[in-house]
Amino acid sequence: MSDKELVEEAKKYREHAYAPYSGFRVGAAVMTGNGKVYGGCNIENASYSVTNCAERTAIFKAVSEGERDFTALAVVADTDAPCAPCGACRQVVAEFRIPKIIMANMQGAMRTVAGEELLPFAFSGDDMK
Ligand code: THU
């Protein structure tokens, strides 16, 4: 699946966003090493801090199905610039060493960065050895 197709998948999941408080809808899609795709949306909560971002929804869905090996993550929202993952999601991207992050917006702008670029000097399991 191409980067653009992964963004299209993310857009489909954005339709499922549960965002009654912010009204800001986000979609994400993560691709595994064997080409499987898991999508996610943001899921808000009246207790705001309990909200789950689209990226983490997609990654956690995949991990809960037994996936550990990821090749790319796409995220899309109706932003001026391609939508950048938040800090918490960057930490999860670092945990699973997702090598490629495709940020996109609804106008078709895309920006691809390496996972490592998103969170320099990330805390990881290696630090606890
Ligand atoms: N949000 C995401 O889903 N992903 C991000 O990377 C940025 C923020 C969601 C969380 C919340 O539901 C809404 O966007 C506003 O912060």
PDB file of C-alpha atoms and ligand atoms in Angstrom:
ATOM      1  CA  MET A   1       0.000   0.000   0.000  1.00  0.00           C
ATOM      2  CA  SER A   2       1.360   3.434  -0.940  1.00  0.00           C
ATOM      3  CA  ASP A   3       1.713   6.312   1.528  1.00  0.00           C
ATOM      4  CA  LYS A   4      -1.235   8.008  -0.151  1.00  0.00           C
ATOM      5  CA  GLU A   5      -3.393   4.909   0.229  1.00  0.00           C
ATOM      6  CA  LEU A   6      -2.485   4.686   3.911  1.00  0.00           C
ATOM      7  CA  VAL A   7      -3.616   8.305   4.305  1.00  0.00           C
ATOM      8  CA  GLU A   8      -6.897   7.393   2.566  1.00  0.00           C
ATOM      9  CA  GLU A   9      -7.378   4.612   5.139  1.00  0.00           C
ATOM     10  CA  ALA A  10      -6.714   7.112   7.936  1.00  0.00           C
ATOM     11  CA  LYS A  11      -9.341   9.424   6.416  1.00  0.00           C
ATOM     12  CA  LYS A  12     -11.926   6.627   6.542  1.00  0.00           C
ATOM     13  CA  TYR A  13     -11.292   6.128  10.263  1.00  0.00           C
ATOM     14  CA  ARG A  14     -11.466   9.889  10.845  1.00  0.00           C
ATOM     15  CA  GLU A  15     -15.148   9.533   9.983  1.00  0.00           C
ATOM     16  CA  HIS A  16     -15.536   7.521  13.196  1.00  0.00           C
ATOM     17  CA  ALA A  17     -13.936  10.187  15.404  1.00  0.00           C
ATOM     18  CA  TYR A  18     -15.735  10.667  18.702  1.00  0.00           C
ATOM     19  CA  ALA A  19     -14.926  14.321  19.329  1.00  0.00           C
ATOM     20  CA  PRO A  20     -18.000  15.986  20.890  1.00  0.00           C
ATOM     21  CA  TYR A  21     -15.858  18.344  23.015  1.00  0.00           C
ATOM     22  CA  SER A  22     -13.200  19.644  20.645  1.00  0.00           C
ATOM     23  CA  GLY A  23     -14.960  18.997  17.343  1.00  0.00           C
ATOM     24  CA  PHE A  24     -11.465  18.201  16.028  1.00  0.00           C
ATOM     25  CA  ARG A  25     -11.586  14.938  14.115  1.00  0.00           C
ATOM     26  CA  VAL A  26      -8.451  12.885  13.602  1.00  0.00           C
ATOM     27  CA  GLY A  27      -7.845   9.618  11.745  1.00  0.00           C
ATOM     28  CA  ALA A  28      -4.848   7.323  11.708  1.00  0.00           C
ATOM     29  CA  ALA A  29      -3.753   4.089  10.068  1.00  0.00           C
ATOM     30  CA  VAL A  30      -0.768   1.920  10.883  1.00  0.00           C
ATOM     31  CA  MET A  31       0.737  -0.648   8.538  1.00  0.00           C
ATOM     32  CA  THR A  32       2.416  -3.859   9.711  1.00  0.00           C
ATOM     33  CA  GLY A  33       5.427  -5.643   8.260  1.00  0.00           C
ATOM     34  CA  ASN A  34       3.132  -8.116   6.505  1.00  0.00           C
ATOM     35  CA  GLY A  35       1.007  -5.395   4.949  1.00  0.00           C
ATOM     36  CA  LYS A  36      -1.968  -5.430   7.298  1.00  0.00           C
ATOM     37  CA  VAL A  37      -3.549  -2.087   8.149  1.00  0.00           C
ATOM     38  CA  TYR A  38      -5.227  -1.060  11.399  1.00  0.00           C
ATOM     39  CA  GLY A  39      -7.093   2.232  11.630  1.00  0.00           C
ATOM     40  CA  GLY A  40      -8.121   4.441  14.501  1.00  0.00           C
ATOM     41  CA  CYS A  41      -9.789   7.704  15.429  1.00  0.00           C
ATOM     42  CA  ASN A  42      -9.648  10.049  18.394  1.00  0.00           C
ATOM     43  CA  ILE A  43     -11.996   9.091  21.212  1.00  0.00           C
ATOM     44  CA  GLU A  44     -12.749  11.925  23.617  1.00  0.00           C
ATOM     45  CA  ASN A  45     -14.139  11.797  27.129  1.00  0.00           C
ATOM     46  CA  ALA A  46     -16.037  14.215  29.392  1.00  0.00           C
ATOM     47  CA  SER A  47     -13.021  13.802  31.655  1.00  0.00           C
ATOM     48  CA  TYR A  48     -10.814  15.387  28.986  1.00  0.00           C
ATOM     49  CA  SER A  49      -7.492  13.865  29.943  1.00  0.00           C
ATOM     50  CA  VAL A  50      -8.842  10.372  29.348  1.00  0.00           C
ATOM     51  CA  THR A  51      -9.106  11.138  25.619  1.00  0.00           C
ATOM     52  CA  ASN A  52      -7.285   8.744  23.296  1.00  0.00           C
ATOM     53  CA  CYS A  53      -5.677  10.086  20.134  1.00  0.00           C
ATOM     54  CA  ALA A  54      -6.271   8.511  16.742  1.00  0.00           C
ATOM     55  CA  GLU A  55      -2.673   7.347  16.440  1.00  0.00           C
ATOM     56  CA  ARG A  56      -2.708   5.519  19.759  1.00  0.00           C
ATOM     57  CA  THR A  57      -6.099   3.986  18.984  1.00  0.00           C
ATOM     58  CA  ALA A  58      -4.715   2.540  15.735  1.00  0.00           C
ATOM     59  CA  ILE A  59      -1.451   1.325  17.291  1.00  0.00           C
ATOM     60  CA  PHE A  60      -3.137  -0.147  20.364  1.00  0.00           C
ATOM     61  CA  LYS A  61      -5.706  -1.948  18.222  1.00  0.00           C
ATOM     62  CA  ALA A  62      -2.870  -3.527  16.242  1.00  0.00           C
ATOM     63  CA  VAL A  63      -0.813  -4.431  19.308  1.00  0.00           C
ATOM     64  CA  SER A  64      -3.859  -6.021  20.945  1.00  0.00           C
ATOM     65  CA  GLU A  65      -4.182  -8.250  17.863  1.00  0.00           C
ATOM     66  CA  GLY A  66      -0.637  -9.472  18.413  1.00  0.00           C
ATOM     67  CA  GLU A  67       1.162  -7.135  15.996  1.00  0.00           C
ATOM     68  CA  ARG A  68       4.574  -5.804  16.978  1.00  0.00           C
ATOM     69  CA  ASP A  69       6.236  -4.989  13.671  1.00  0.00           C
ATOM     70  CA  PHE A  70       5.203  -1.755  11.975  1.00  0.00           C
ATOM     71  CA  THR A  71       6.406  -0.059   8.816  1.00  0.00           C
ATOM     72  CA  ALA A  72       4.427   3.195   8.701  1.00  0.00           C
ATOM     73  CA  LEU A  73       1.811   5.311  10.450  1.00  0.00           C
ATOM     74  CA  ALA A  74      -0.408   7.885   8.739  1.00  0.00           C
ATOM     75  CA  VAL A  75      -2.307  10.625  10.563  1.00  0.00           C
ATOM     76  CA  VAL A  76      -4.790  13.062   9.065  1.00  0.00           C
ATOM     77  CA  ALA A  77      -6.904  15.980  10.291  1.00  0.00           C
ATOM     78  CA  ASP A  78      -8.392  19.179   8.904  1.00  0.00           C
ATOM     79  CA  THR A  79      -5.325  21.258   9.685  1.00  0.00           C
ATOM     80  CA  ASP A  80      -3.551  23.923   7.605  1.00  0.00           C
ATOM     81  CA  ALA A  81      -0.281  22.020   7.678  1.00  0.00           C
ATOM     82  CA  PRO A  82      -0.097  18.213   7.718  1.00  0.00           C
ATOM     83  CA  CYS A  83      -1.272  17.074  11.167  1.00  0.00           C
ATOM     84  CA  ALA A  84       1.575  16.350  13.581  1.00  0.00           C
ATOM     85  CA  PRO A  85       1.247  13.668  16.283  1.00  0.00           C
ATOM     86  CA  CYS A  86       1.113  14.866  19.895  1.00  0.00           C
ATOM     87  CA  GLY A  87       3.870  14.164  22.406  1.00  0.00           C
ATOM     88  CA  ALA A  88       2.172  11.141  23.990  1.00  0.00           C
ATOM     89  CA  CYS A  89       1.701   9.529  20.583  1.00  0.00           C
ATOM     90  CA  ARG A  90       5.350  10.226  19.729  1.00  0.00           C
ATOM     91  CA  GLN A  91       6.356   8.242  22.813  1.00  0.00           C
ATOM     92  CA  VAL A  92       4.213   5.315  21.603  1.00  0.00           C
ATOM     93  CA  VAL A  93       5.692   5.619  18.095  1.00  0.00           C
ATOM     94  CA  ALA A  94       9.139   5.419  19.752  1.00  0.00           C
ATOM     95  CA  GLU A  95       8.135   2.354  21.811  1.00  0.00           C
ATOM     96  CA  PHE A  96       7.270   0.363  18.695  1.00  0.00           C
ATOM     97  CA  ARG A  97      10.042   1.929  16.601  1.00  0.00           C
ATOM     98  CA  ILE A  98       7.683   2.879  13.781  1.00  0.00           C
ATOM     99  CA  PRO A  99      10.146   4.001  11.115  1.00  0.00           C
ATOM    100  CA  LYS A 100       7.942   6.194   8.940  1.00  0.00           C
ATOM    101  CA  ILE A 101       5.319   8.774   9.906  1.00  0.00           C
ATOM    102  CA  ILE A 102       3.097  10.266   7.206  1.00  0.00           C
ATOM    103  CA  MET A 103       1.404  13.460   8.339  1.00  0.00           C
ATOM    104  CA  ALA A 104      -1.438  14.713   6.166  1.00  0.00           C
ATOM    105  CA  ASN A 105      -4.327  17.137   5.981  1.00  0.00           C
ATOM    106  CA  MET A 106      -7.701  17.026   4.268  1.00  0.00           C
ATOM    107  CA  GLN A 107      -6.443  19.219   1.395  1.00  0.00           C
ATOM    108  CA  GLY A 108      -4.001  16.529   0.319  1.00  0.00           C
ATOM    109  CA  ALA A 109      -0.807  18.002   1.787  1.00  0.00           C
ATOM    110  CA  MET A 110       1.556  15.323   3.064  1.00  0.00           C
ATOM    111  CA  ARG A 111       4.812  15.345   4.950  1.00  0.00           C
ATOM    112  CA  THR A 112       6.784  12.225   5.722  1.00  0.00           C
ATOM    113  CA  VAL A 113       9.351  12.041   8.509  1.00  0.00           C
ATOM    114  CA  ALA A 114      11.314   9.282  10.209  1.00  0.00           C
ATOM    115  CA  GLY A 115       9.861   8.089  13.524  1.00  0.00           C
ATOM    116  CA  GLU A 116      13.158   8.956  15.225  1.00  0.00           C
ATOM    117  CA  GLU A 117      12.888  12.565  14.048  1.00  0.00           C
ATOM    118  CA  LEU A 118       9.623  13.004  15.952  1.00  0.00           C
ATOM    119  CA  LEU A 119      11.077  12.386  19.393  1.00  0.00           C
ATOM    120  CA  PRO A 120      14.820  12.916  19.682  1.00  0.00           C
ATOM    121  CA  PHE A 121      16.455  11.452  22.815  1.00  0.00           C
ATOM    122  CA  ALA A 122      13.323   9.384  23.504  1.00  0.00           C
ATOM    123  CA  PHE A 123      13.118   7.508  26.778  1.00  0.00           C
ATOM    124  CA  SER A 124      13.033   3.795  26.001  1.00  0.00           C
ATOM    125  CA  GLY A 125      13.247   0.369  27.600  1.00  0.00           C
ATOM    126  CA  ASP A 126      17.003   0.462  27.018  1.00  0.00           C
ATOM    127  CA  ASP A 127      17.248   3.212  29.626  1.00  0.00           C
ATOM    128  CA  MET A 128      16.004   0.819  32.315  1.00  0.00           C
ATOM    129  CA  LYS A 129      18.653  -1.841  31.730  1.00  0.00           C
TER     130      LYS A 129
HETATM  131  N1  THU B   1      -5.606  14.419  18.680  1.00  0.00           N
HETATM  132  C1  THU B   1      -5.293  13.260  18.029  1.00  0.00           C
HETATM  133  O1  THU B   1      -6.147  12.386  17.864  1.00  0.00           O
HETATM  134  N2  THU B   1      -4.032  13.108  17.577  1.00  0.00           N
HETATM  135  C2  THU B   1      -3.048  14.037  17.706  1.00  0.00           C
HETATM  136  O2  THU B   1      -1.893  13.759  17.432  1.00  0.00           O
HETATM  137  C3  THU B   1      -3.397  15.395  18.161  1.00  0.00           C
HETATM  138  C4  THU B   1      -4.649  15.469  18.957  1.00  0.00           C
HETATM  139  C5  THU B   1      -6.971  14.604  19.162  1.00  0.00           C
HETATM  140  C6  THU B   1      -7.124  14.540  20.660  1.00  0.00           C
HETATM  141  C7  THU B   1      -8.375  15.360  20.881  1.00  0.00           C
HETATM  142  O3  THU B   1      -9.495  14.523  20.703  1.00  0.00           O
HETATM  143  C8  THU B   1      -8.375  16.378  19.745  1.00  0.00           C
HETATM  144  O4  THU B   1      -7.459  15.877  18.792  1.00  0.00           O
HETATM  145  C9  THU B   1      -7.959  17.780  20.176  1.00  0.00           C
HETATM  146  O5  THU B   1      -6.750  17.749  20.853  1.00  0.00           O
END
